[in-house]
Coordinates of C-alpha atoms in Angstrom, one line a residue:
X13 CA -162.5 -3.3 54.5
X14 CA -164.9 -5.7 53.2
X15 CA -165.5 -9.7 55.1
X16 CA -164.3 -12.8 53.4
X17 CA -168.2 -13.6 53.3
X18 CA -169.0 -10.9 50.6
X19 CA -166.6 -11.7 48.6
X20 CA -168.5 -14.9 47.0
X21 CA -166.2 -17.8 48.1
X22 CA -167.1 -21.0 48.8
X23 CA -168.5 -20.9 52.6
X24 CA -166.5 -24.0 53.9
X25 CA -163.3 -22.0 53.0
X26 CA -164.4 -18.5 54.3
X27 CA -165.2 -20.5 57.9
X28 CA -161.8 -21.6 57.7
X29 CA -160.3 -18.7 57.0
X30 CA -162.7 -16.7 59.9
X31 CA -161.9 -19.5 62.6
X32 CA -158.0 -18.3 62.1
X33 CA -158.8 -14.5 62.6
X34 CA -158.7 -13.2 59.1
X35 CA -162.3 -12.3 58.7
X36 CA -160.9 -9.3 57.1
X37 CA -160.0 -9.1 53.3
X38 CA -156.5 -6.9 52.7
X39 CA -156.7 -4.0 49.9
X40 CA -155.3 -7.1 47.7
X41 CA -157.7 -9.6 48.2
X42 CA -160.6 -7.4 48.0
X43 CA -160.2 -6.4 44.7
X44 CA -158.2 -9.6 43.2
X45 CA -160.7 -12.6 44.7
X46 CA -164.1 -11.0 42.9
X47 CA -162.0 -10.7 39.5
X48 CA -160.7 -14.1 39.8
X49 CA -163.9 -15.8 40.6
X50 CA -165.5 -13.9 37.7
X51 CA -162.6 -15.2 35.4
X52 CA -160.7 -12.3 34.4
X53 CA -157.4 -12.5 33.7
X54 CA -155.1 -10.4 36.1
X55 CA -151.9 -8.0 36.6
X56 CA -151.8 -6.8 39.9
X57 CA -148.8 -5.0 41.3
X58 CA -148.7 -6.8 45.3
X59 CA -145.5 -6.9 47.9
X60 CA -144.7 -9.6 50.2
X61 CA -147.1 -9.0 53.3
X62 CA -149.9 -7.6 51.5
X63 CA -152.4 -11.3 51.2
X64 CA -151.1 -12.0 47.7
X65 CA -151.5 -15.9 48.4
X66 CA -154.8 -15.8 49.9
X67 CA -155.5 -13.2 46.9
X68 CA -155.2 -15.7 44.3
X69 CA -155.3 -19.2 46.4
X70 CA -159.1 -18.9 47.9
X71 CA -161.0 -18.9 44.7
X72 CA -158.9 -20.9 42.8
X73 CA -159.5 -23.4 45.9
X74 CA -163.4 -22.2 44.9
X75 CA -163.5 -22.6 41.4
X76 CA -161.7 -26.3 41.5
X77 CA -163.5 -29.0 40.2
X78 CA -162.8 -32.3 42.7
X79 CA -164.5 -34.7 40.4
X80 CA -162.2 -34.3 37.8
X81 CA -158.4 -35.6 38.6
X82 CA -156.9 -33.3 36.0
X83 CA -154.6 -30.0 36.9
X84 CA -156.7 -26.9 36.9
X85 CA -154.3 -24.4 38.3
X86 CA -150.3 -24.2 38.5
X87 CA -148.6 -21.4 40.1
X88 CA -145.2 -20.4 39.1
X89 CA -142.8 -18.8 42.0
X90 CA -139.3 -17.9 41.6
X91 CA -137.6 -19.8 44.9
X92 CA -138.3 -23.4 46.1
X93 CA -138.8 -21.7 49.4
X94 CA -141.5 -19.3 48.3
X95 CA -143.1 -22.4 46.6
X96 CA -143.1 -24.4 49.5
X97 CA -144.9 -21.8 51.7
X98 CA -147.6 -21.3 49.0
X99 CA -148.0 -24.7 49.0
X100 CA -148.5 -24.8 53.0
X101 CA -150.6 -21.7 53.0
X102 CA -152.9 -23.4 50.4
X103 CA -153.4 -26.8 52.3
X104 CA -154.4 -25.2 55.2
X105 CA -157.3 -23.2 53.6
X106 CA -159.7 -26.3 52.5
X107 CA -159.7 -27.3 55.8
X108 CA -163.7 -28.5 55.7
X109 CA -163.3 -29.5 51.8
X110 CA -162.3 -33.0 50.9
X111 CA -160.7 -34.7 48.0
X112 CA -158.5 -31.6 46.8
X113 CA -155.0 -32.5 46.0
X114 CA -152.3 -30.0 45.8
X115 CA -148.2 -30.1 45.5
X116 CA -145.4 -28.3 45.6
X117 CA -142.8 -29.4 42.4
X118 CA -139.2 -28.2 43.3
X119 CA -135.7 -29.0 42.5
X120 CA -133.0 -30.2 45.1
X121 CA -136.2 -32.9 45.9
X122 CA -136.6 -36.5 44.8
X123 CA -138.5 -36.0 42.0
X124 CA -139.4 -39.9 41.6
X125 CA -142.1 -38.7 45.1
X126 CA -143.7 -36.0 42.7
X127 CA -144.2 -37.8 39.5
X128 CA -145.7 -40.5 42.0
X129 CA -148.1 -37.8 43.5
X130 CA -148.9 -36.4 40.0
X131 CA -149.7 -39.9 38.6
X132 CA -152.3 -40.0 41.3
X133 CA -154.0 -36.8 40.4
X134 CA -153.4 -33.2 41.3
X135 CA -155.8 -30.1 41.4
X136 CA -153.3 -27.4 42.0
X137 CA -149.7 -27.5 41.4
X138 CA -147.0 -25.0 42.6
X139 CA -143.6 -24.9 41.4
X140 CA -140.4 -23.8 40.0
X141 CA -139.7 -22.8 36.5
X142 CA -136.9 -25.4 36.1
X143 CA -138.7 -28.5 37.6
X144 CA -142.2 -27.1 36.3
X145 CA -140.3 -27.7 33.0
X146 CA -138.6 -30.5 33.5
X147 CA -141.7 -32.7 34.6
X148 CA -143.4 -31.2 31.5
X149 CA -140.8 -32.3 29.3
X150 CA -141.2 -35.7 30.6
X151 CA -145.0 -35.5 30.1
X152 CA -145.7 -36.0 33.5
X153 CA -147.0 -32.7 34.2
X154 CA -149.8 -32.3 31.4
X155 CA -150.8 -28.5 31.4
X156 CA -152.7 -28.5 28.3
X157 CA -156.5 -27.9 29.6
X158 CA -155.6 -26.1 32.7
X159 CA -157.8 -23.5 33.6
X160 CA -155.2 -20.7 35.3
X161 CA -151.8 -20.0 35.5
X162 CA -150.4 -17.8 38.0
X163 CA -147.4 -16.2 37.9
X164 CA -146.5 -15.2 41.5
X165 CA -142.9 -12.4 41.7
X166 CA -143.1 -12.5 37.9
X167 CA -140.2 -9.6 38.0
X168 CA -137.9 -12.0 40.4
X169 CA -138.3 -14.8 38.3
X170 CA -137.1 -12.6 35.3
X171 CA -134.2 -11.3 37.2
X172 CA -133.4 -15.0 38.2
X173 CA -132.9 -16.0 34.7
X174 CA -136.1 -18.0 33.8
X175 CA -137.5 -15.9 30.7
X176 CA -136.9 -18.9 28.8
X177 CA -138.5 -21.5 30.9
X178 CA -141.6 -19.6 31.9
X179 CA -142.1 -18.8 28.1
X180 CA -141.8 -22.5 27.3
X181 CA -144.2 -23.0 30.3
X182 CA -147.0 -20.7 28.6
X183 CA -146.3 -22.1 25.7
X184 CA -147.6 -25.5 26.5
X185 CA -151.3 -23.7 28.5
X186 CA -154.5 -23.9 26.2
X187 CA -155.2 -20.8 24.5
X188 CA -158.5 -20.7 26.4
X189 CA -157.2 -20.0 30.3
X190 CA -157.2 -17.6 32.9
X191 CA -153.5 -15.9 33.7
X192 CA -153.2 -14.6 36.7
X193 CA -149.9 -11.9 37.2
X194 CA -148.8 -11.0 40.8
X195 CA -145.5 -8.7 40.8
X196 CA -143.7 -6.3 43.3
X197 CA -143.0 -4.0 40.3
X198 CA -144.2 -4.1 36.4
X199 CA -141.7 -3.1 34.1
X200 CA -142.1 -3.8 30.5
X201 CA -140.2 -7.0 30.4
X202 CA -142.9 -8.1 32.7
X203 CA -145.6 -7.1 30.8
X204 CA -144.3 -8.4 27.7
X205 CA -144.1 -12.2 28.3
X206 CA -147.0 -12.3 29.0
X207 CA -148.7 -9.9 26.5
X208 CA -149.4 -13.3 23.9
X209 CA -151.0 -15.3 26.8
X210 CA -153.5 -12.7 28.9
X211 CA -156.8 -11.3 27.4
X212 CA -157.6 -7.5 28.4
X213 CA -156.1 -8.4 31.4
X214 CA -157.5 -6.0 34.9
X215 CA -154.9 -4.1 36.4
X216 CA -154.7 -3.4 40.0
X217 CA -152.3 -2.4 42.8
X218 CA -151.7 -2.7 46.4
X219 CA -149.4 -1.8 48.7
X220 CA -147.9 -3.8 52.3
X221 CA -149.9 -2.2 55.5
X222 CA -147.4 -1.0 58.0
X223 CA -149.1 -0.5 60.9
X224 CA -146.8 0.4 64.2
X225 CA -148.3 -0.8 67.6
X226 CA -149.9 1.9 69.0
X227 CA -148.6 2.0 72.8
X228 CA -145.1 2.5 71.9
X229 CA -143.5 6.1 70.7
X230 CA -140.9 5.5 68.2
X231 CA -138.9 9.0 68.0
X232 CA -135.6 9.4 65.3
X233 CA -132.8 12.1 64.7
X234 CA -131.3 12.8 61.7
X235 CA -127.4 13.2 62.1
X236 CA -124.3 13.9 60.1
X237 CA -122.0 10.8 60.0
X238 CA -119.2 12.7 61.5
X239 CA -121.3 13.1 64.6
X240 CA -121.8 9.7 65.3
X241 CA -119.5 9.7 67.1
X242 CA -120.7 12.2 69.8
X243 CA -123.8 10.3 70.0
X244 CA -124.7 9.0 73.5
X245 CA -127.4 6.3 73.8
X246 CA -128.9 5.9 77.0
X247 CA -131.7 3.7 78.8
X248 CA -135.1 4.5 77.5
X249 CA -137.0 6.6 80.2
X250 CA -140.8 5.7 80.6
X251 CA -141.5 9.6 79.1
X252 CA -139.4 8.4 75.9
X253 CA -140.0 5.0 74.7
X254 CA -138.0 3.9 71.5

């Protein structure tokens, strides 16, 4: 596994990320973060619990310009939960950088407070589909010279119903961008919304680490469900730990 240091981000964000005990890049990071900060556009095939945030989040932290007040990067999620996390996740990363402005966009919040924010200036936005949209619409959110878009659970924002808004999204990004596809499967309804707005895109794939701790024995059986019933569980012993 190879340290946040090699990778080429910005130093003030890898000592950050070090001081919190991740000098380690996962499988996901290692291969997205390089890609990203060289500009390729990206479909990478990541599950929850695998880095995917850090994967795209550190260098497009990196490559944003502070002087400018304009919106470099949005990320699209499906949830207003998952939104708000990457949000968090990303405001805790430019710890020693000043001057970077980022915000979540959601429904079910007053969005009077995020035109507010916006009219101030934002580097990175994260948000819905719908509210993404809808503060678009009202040309408050002006996406037309951003440099990435990343589209994080692509298939779960499909399955939720937001074909529509995400193509009307994509619609309104400058030809000239960098889109960046994270997905816990790729099927082709995936691949084709985006097909018009990625060029020769890198594919990659990683899978979650499940890694058991290692001074506990976990032992199974494999019964019949008519013998559940004959099934006696007792205390574990310190010979048989489950």
């Amino acid at each position: 596994m190879t340290e946040f240091s090699q990778l080429g981000i910005n130093k003030k964000l890898t000592q950050n990320v070090s001081n919190k005990s991740y000098r380690l890049a996962t499988p996901i990071q290692e291969k997205s973060i390089p890609l990203v900060l060289a500009g390729h556009d990206l479909m990478a095939v990541a599950q929850t619990g695998t880095g995917k945030t850090a994967a795209f989040g550190l260098p497009s932290i990196h490559l944003t310009d502070l002087k400018s007040r304009d919106t470099s990067t949005l990320v699209l999620c499906p949830t207003r939960e998952l939104c708000i996390q990457i949000a968090k996740d990303l405001t805790k990363y430019p710890k020693y950088i000043n001057g970077l402005n980022i915000l979540a966009v959601y429904g079910g919040s007053d969005v009077r407070g995020q035109i507010k924010a916006l009219n101030k200036g934002v580097h990175i936005v994260i948000g819905t589909p719908g509210r993404t949209k809808d503060l678009i619409k009202r040309n408050k959110l002006k996406i037309g010279s951003i440099a990435r878009i990343i589209l994080d659970e692509a298939d779960e924002m499909l399955t939720m119903g937001f074909k529509d808004d995400l193509e009307m999204i994509l619609s309104h990004t400058p030809k000239e961008k960098q889109t960046l596809l994270f997905s816990a499967t790729m099927p082709q309804k995936v691949i084709g919304i985006t097909k018009s707005y990625m060029n020769n895109p890198d594919r990659i794939s990683a899978q979650r680490m499940a890694i058991g701790a290692e001074n506990i024995k976990h032992i199974y059986y494999n019964v019949n469900a008519k013998d559940l019933s004959l099934i006696h569980i007792s205390e574990p012993t310190r010979q048989a730990e489950i």
